[in-house]
Short mmCIF file of C-alpha atoms in Angstrom, two decimals:
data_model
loop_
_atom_site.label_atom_id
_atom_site.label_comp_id
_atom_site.label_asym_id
_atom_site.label_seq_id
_atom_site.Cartn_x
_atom_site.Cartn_y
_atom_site.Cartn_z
CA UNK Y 1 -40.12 -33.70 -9.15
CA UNK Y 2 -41.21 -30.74 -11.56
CA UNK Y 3 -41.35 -31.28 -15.17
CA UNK Y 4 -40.66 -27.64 -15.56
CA UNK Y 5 -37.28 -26.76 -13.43
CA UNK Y 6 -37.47 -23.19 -14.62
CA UNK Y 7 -40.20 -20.83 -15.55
CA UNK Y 8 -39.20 -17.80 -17.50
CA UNK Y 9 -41.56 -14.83 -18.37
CA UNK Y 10 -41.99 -12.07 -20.68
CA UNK Y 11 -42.53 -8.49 -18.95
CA UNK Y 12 -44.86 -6.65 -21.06
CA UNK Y 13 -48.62 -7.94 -21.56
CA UNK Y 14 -47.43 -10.84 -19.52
CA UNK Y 15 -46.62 -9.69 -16.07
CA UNK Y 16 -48.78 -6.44 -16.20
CA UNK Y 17 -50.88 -4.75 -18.46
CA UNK Y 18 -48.83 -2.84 -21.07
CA UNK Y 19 -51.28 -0.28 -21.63
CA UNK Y 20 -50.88 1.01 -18.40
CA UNK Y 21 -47.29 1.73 -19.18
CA UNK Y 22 -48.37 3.81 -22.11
CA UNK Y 23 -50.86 5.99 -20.31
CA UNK Y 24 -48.71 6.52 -17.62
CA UNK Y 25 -45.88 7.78 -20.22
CA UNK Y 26 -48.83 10.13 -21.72
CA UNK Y 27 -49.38 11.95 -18.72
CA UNK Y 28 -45.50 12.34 -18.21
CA UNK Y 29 -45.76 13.93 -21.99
CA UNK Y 30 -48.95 15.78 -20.84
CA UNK Y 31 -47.36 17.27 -18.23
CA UNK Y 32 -44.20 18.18 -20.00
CA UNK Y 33 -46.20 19.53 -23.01
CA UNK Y 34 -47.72 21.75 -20.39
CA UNK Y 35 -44.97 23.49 -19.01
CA UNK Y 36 -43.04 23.82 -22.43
CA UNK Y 37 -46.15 25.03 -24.16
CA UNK Y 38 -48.69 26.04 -21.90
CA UNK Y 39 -51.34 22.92 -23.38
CA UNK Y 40 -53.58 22.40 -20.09
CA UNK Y 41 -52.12 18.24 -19.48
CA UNK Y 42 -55.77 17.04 -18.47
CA UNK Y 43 -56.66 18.29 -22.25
CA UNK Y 44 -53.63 16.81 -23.82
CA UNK Y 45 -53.70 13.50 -21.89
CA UNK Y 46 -57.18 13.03 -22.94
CA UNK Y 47 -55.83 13.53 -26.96
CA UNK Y 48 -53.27 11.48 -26.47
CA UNK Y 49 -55.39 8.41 -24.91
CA UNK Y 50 -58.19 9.02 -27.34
CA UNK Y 51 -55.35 8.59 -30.23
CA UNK Y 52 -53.98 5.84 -28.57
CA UNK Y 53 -57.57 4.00 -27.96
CA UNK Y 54 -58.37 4.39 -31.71
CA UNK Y 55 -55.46 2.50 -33.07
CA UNK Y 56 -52.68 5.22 -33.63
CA UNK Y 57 -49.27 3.85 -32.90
CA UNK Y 58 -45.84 4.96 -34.19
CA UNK Y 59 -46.48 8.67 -34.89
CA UNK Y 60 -48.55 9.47 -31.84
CA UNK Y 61 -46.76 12.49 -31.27
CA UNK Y 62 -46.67 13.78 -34.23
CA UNK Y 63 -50.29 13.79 -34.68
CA UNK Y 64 -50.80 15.24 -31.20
CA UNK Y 65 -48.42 17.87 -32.42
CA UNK Y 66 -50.85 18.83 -35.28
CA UNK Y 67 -53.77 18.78 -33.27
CA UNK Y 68 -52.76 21.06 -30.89
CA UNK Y 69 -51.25 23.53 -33.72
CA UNK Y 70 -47.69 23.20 -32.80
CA UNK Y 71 -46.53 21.07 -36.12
CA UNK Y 72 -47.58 22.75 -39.59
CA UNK Y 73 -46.23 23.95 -42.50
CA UNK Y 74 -44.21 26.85 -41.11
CA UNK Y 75 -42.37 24.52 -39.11
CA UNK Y 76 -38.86 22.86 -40.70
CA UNK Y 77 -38.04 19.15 -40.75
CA UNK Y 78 -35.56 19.46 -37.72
CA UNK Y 79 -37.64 21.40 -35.75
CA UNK Y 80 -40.81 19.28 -36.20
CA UNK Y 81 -38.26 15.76 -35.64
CA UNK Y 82 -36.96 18.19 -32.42
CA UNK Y 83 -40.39 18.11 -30.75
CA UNK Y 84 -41.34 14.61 -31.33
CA UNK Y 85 -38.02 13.48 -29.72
CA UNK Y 86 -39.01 15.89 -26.71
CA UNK Y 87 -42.07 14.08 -26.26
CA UNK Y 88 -40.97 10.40 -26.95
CA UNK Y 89 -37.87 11.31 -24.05
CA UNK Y 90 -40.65 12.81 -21.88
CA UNK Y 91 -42.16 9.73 -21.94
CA UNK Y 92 -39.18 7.33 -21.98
CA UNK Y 93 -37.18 8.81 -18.75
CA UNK Y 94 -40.50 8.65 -16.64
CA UNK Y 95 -40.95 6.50 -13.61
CA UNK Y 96 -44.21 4.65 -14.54
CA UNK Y 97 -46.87 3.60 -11.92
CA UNK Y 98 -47.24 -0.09 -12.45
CA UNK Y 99 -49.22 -2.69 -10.98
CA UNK Y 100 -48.55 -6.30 -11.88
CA UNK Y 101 -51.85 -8.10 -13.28
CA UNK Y 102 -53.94 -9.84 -10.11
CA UNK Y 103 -53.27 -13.28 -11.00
CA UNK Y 104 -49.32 -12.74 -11.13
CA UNK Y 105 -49.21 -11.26 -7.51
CA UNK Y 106 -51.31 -14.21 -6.47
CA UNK Y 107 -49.27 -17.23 -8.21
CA UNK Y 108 -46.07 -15.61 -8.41
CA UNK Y 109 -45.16 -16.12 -4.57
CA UNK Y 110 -46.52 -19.49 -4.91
CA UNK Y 111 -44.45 -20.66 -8.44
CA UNK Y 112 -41.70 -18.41 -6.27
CA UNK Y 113 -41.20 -21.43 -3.91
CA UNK Y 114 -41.12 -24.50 -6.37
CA UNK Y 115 -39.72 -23.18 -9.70
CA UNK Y 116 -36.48 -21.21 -10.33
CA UNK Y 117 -38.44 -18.13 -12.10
CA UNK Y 118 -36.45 -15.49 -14.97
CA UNK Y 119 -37.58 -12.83 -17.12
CA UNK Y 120 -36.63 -12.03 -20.48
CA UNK Y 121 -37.75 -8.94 -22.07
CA UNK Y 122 -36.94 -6.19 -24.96
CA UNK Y 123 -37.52 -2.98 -25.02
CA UNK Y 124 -34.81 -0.07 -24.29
CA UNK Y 125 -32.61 -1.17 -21.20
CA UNK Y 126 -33.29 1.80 -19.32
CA UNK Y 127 -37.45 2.15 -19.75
CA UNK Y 128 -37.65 -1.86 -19.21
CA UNK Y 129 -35.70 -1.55 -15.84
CA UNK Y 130 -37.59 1.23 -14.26
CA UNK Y 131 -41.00 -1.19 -15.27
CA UNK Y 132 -39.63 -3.89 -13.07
CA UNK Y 133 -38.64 -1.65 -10.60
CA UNK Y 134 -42.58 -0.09 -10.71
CA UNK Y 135 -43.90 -3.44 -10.69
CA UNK Y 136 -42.00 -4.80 -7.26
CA UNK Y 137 -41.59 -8.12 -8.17
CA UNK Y 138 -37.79 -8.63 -9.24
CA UNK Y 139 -37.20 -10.33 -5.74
CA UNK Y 140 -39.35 -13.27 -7.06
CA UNK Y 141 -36.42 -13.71 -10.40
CA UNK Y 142 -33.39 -15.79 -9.87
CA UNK Y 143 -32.50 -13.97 -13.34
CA UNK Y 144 -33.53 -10.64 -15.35
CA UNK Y 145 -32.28 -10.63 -18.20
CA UNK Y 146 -32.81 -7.30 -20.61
CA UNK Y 147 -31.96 -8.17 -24.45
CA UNK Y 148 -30.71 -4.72 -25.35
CA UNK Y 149 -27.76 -4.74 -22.68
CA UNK Y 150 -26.29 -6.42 -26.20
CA UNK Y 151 -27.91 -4.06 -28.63
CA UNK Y 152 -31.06 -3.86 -31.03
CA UNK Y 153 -29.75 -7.02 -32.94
CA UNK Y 154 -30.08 -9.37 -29.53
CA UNK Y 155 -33.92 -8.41 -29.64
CA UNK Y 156 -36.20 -11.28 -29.74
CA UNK Y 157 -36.87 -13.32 -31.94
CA UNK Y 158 -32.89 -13.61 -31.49
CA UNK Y 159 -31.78 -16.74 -29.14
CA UNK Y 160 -29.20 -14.67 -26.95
CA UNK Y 161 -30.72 -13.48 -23.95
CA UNK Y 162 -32.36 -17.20 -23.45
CA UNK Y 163 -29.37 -18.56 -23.66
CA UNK Y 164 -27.97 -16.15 -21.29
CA UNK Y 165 -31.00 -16.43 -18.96
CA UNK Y 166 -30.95 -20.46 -19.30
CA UNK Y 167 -27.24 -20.01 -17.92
CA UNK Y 168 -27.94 -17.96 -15.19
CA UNK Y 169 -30.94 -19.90 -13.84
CA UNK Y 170 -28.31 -22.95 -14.55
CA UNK Y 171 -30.65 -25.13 -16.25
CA UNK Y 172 -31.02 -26.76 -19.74
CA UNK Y 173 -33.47 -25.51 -22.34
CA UNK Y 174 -35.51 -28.70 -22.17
CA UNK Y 175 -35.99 -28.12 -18.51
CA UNK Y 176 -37.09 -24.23 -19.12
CA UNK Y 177 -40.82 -23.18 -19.85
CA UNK Y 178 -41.28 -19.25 -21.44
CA UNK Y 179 -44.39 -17.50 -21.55
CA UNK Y 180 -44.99 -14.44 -23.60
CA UNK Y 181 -47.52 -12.27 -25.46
CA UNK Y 182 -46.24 -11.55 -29.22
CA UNK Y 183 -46.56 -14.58 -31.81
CA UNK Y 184 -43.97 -12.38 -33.75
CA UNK Y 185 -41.20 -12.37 -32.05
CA UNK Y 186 -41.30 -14.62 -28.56
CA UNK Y 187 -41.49 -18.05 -29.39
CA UNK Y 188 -39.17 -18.17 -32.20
CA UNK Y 189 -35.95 -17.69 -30.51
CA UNK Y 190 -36.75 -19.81 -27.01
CA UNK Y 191 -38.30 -22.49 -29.70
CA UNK Y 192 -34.88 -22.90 -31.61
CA UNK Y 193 -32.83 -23.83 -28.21
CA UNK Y 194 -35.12 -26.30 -27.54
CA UNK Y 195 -37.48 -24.17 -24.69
CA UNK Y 196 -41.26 -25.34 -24.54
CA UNK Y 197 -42.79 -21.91 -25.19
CA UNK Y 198 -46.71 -21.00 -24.13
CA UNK Y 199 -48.78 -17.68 -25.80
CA UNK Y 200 -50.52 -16.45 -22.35
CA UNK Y 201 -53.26 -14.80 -24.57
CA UNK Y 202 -54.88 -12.15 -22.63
CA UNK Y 203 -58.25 -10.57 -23.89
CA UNK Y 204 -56.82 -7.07 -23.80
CA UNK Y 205 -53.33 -7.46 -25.09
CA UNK Y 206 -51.97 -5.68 -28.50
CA UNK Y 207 -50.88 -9.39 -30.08
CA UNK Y 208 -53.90 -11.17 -29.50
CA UNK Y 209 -55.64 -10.74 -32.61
CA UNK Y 210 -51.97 -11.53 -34.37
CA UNK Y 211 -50.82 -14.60 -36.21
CA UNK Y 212 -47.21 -16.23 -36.10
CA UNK Y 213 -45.95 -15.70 -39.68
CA UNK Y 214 -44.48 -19.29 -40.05
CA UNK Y 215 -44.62 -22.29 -37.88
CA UNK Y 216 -41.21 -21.63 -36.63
CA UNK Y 217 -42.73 -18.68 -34.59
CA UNK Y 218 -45.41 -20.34 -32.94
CA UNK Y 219 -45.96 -21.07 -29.49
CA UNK Y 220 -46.23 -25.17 -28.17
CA UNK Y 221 -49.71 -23.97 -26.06
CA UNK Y 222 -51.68 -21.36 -26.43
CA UNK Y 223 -53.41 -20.57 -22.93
CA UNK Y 224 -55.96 -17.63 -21.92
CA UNK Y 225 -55.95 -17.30 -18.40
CA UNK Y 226 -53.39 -18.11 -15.69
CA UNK Y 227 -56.18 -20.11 -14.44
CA UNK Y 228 -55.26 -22.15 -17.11
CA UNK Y 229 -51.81 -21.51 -16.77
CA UNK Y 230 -52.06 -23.01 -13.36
CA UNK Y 231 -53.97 -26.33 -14.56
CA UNK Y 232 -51.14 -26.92 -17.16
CA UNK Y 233 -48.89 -27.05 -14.49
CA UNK Y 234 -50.34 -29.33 -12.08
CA UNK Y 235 -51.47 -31.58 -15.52
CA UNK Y 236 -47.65 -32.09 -16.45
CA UNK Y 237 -46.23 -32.31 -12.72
CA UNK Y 238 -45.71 -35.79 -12.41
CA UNK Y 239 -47.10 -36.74 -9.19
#
């Protein structure tokens, strides 16, 4: 019998690489940016991934804007806010090409047939749904659960969408293994009810250079590889 009856996962930087997800909302922007305003995309694509690449995050758009001439000092606060907020839905109400990282379409199928598997991620309901649609693995999930069907305040590090996904894969915390990519906010929450919790610590991933601010927040195992992901599992399956 399993140690583990339930493996739950985090979407982004866990399942696929999350920088893929922001390039491909880019060229949606790009290609937005050039109908509205005429900016070749090719041109503005390569701005905004040479932003993004450098360490820009938060007002991406707004810088882009500046660049390209269309923000300055003629322009008034709502119009400027009005143009951002074009962009950032440009790039929210895309469908994103995904591909799931090589590993997880290898050991998925195979964790598939001898775990009950769930996903718990944040991120606005609608952009997080149309990743797992991208991705084509929901048929592997016995439970998806996205935190903001409740709202901004049930975003990890809060404990309700474990407890909700715990309940749908009908299992108890102790029997329920998460793995996730942010020491800020993922192992807190799944931690509290009891979940053994493991930082899947890819190379490329935003978080990996990132600390857990108090004990509380940190994962049980830290792990780099699913190699190694896969050797924990066969090392605490009790023959």
């Amino acid at each position: 019998m399993n140690r583990w009856q339930a493996i739950i996962f985090d979407l982004d930087d866990t399942l696929y690489p999350e920088h893929d997800y922001v390039l491909s909302g880019f060229q949606a922007a790009a290609h937005w940016a050039e109908a509205q305003f005429g900016i070749n995309s090719v041109i503005g694509f390569d701005y905004l991934q040479t932003l993004f690449r450098s360490g820009v995050r938060g007002d991406t758009f707004n810088q882009w804007l500046m660049h390209f001439g269309l923000l300055s000092h003629h322009n008034t606060p709502d119009n400027a806010q009005r143009l951002v907020a074009q962009l950032v839905e440009a790039y929210r109400i895309h469908e994103p090409t995904l591909c799931p990282f090589p590993e997880v379409t290898l050991y998925l199928p195979k964790l598939h047939q001898q775990y009950r598997l769930g996903l718990v991620s944040d991120g606005y309901l609608e952009v997080q749904q149309r990743k797992l649609a991208a991705l084509g693995i929901a048929h592997y999930l016995g439970a998806v659960v996205f935190s903001d069907q409740w709202g901004r305040t049930a975003w990890k590090p809060s404990t309700t969408p474990f407890k909700a996904v715990l309940e749908q894969l009908n299992v108890t915390a102790s029997e329920a293994l998460y793995i996730a990519d942010n020491p800020l906010k993922d192992f807190y929450g799944p931690r509290q009810l009891g979940m053994a919790t493991i930082w899947l610590k890819h190379s490329s991933g935003d978080y990996t250079k990132q600390e857990p601010p108090s004990p509380d927040y940190a994962p049980d195992i830290i792990l780099n590889t699913w190699a190694e992901f896969k050797r924990f599992l066969m090392e605490t399956t009790p023959c």
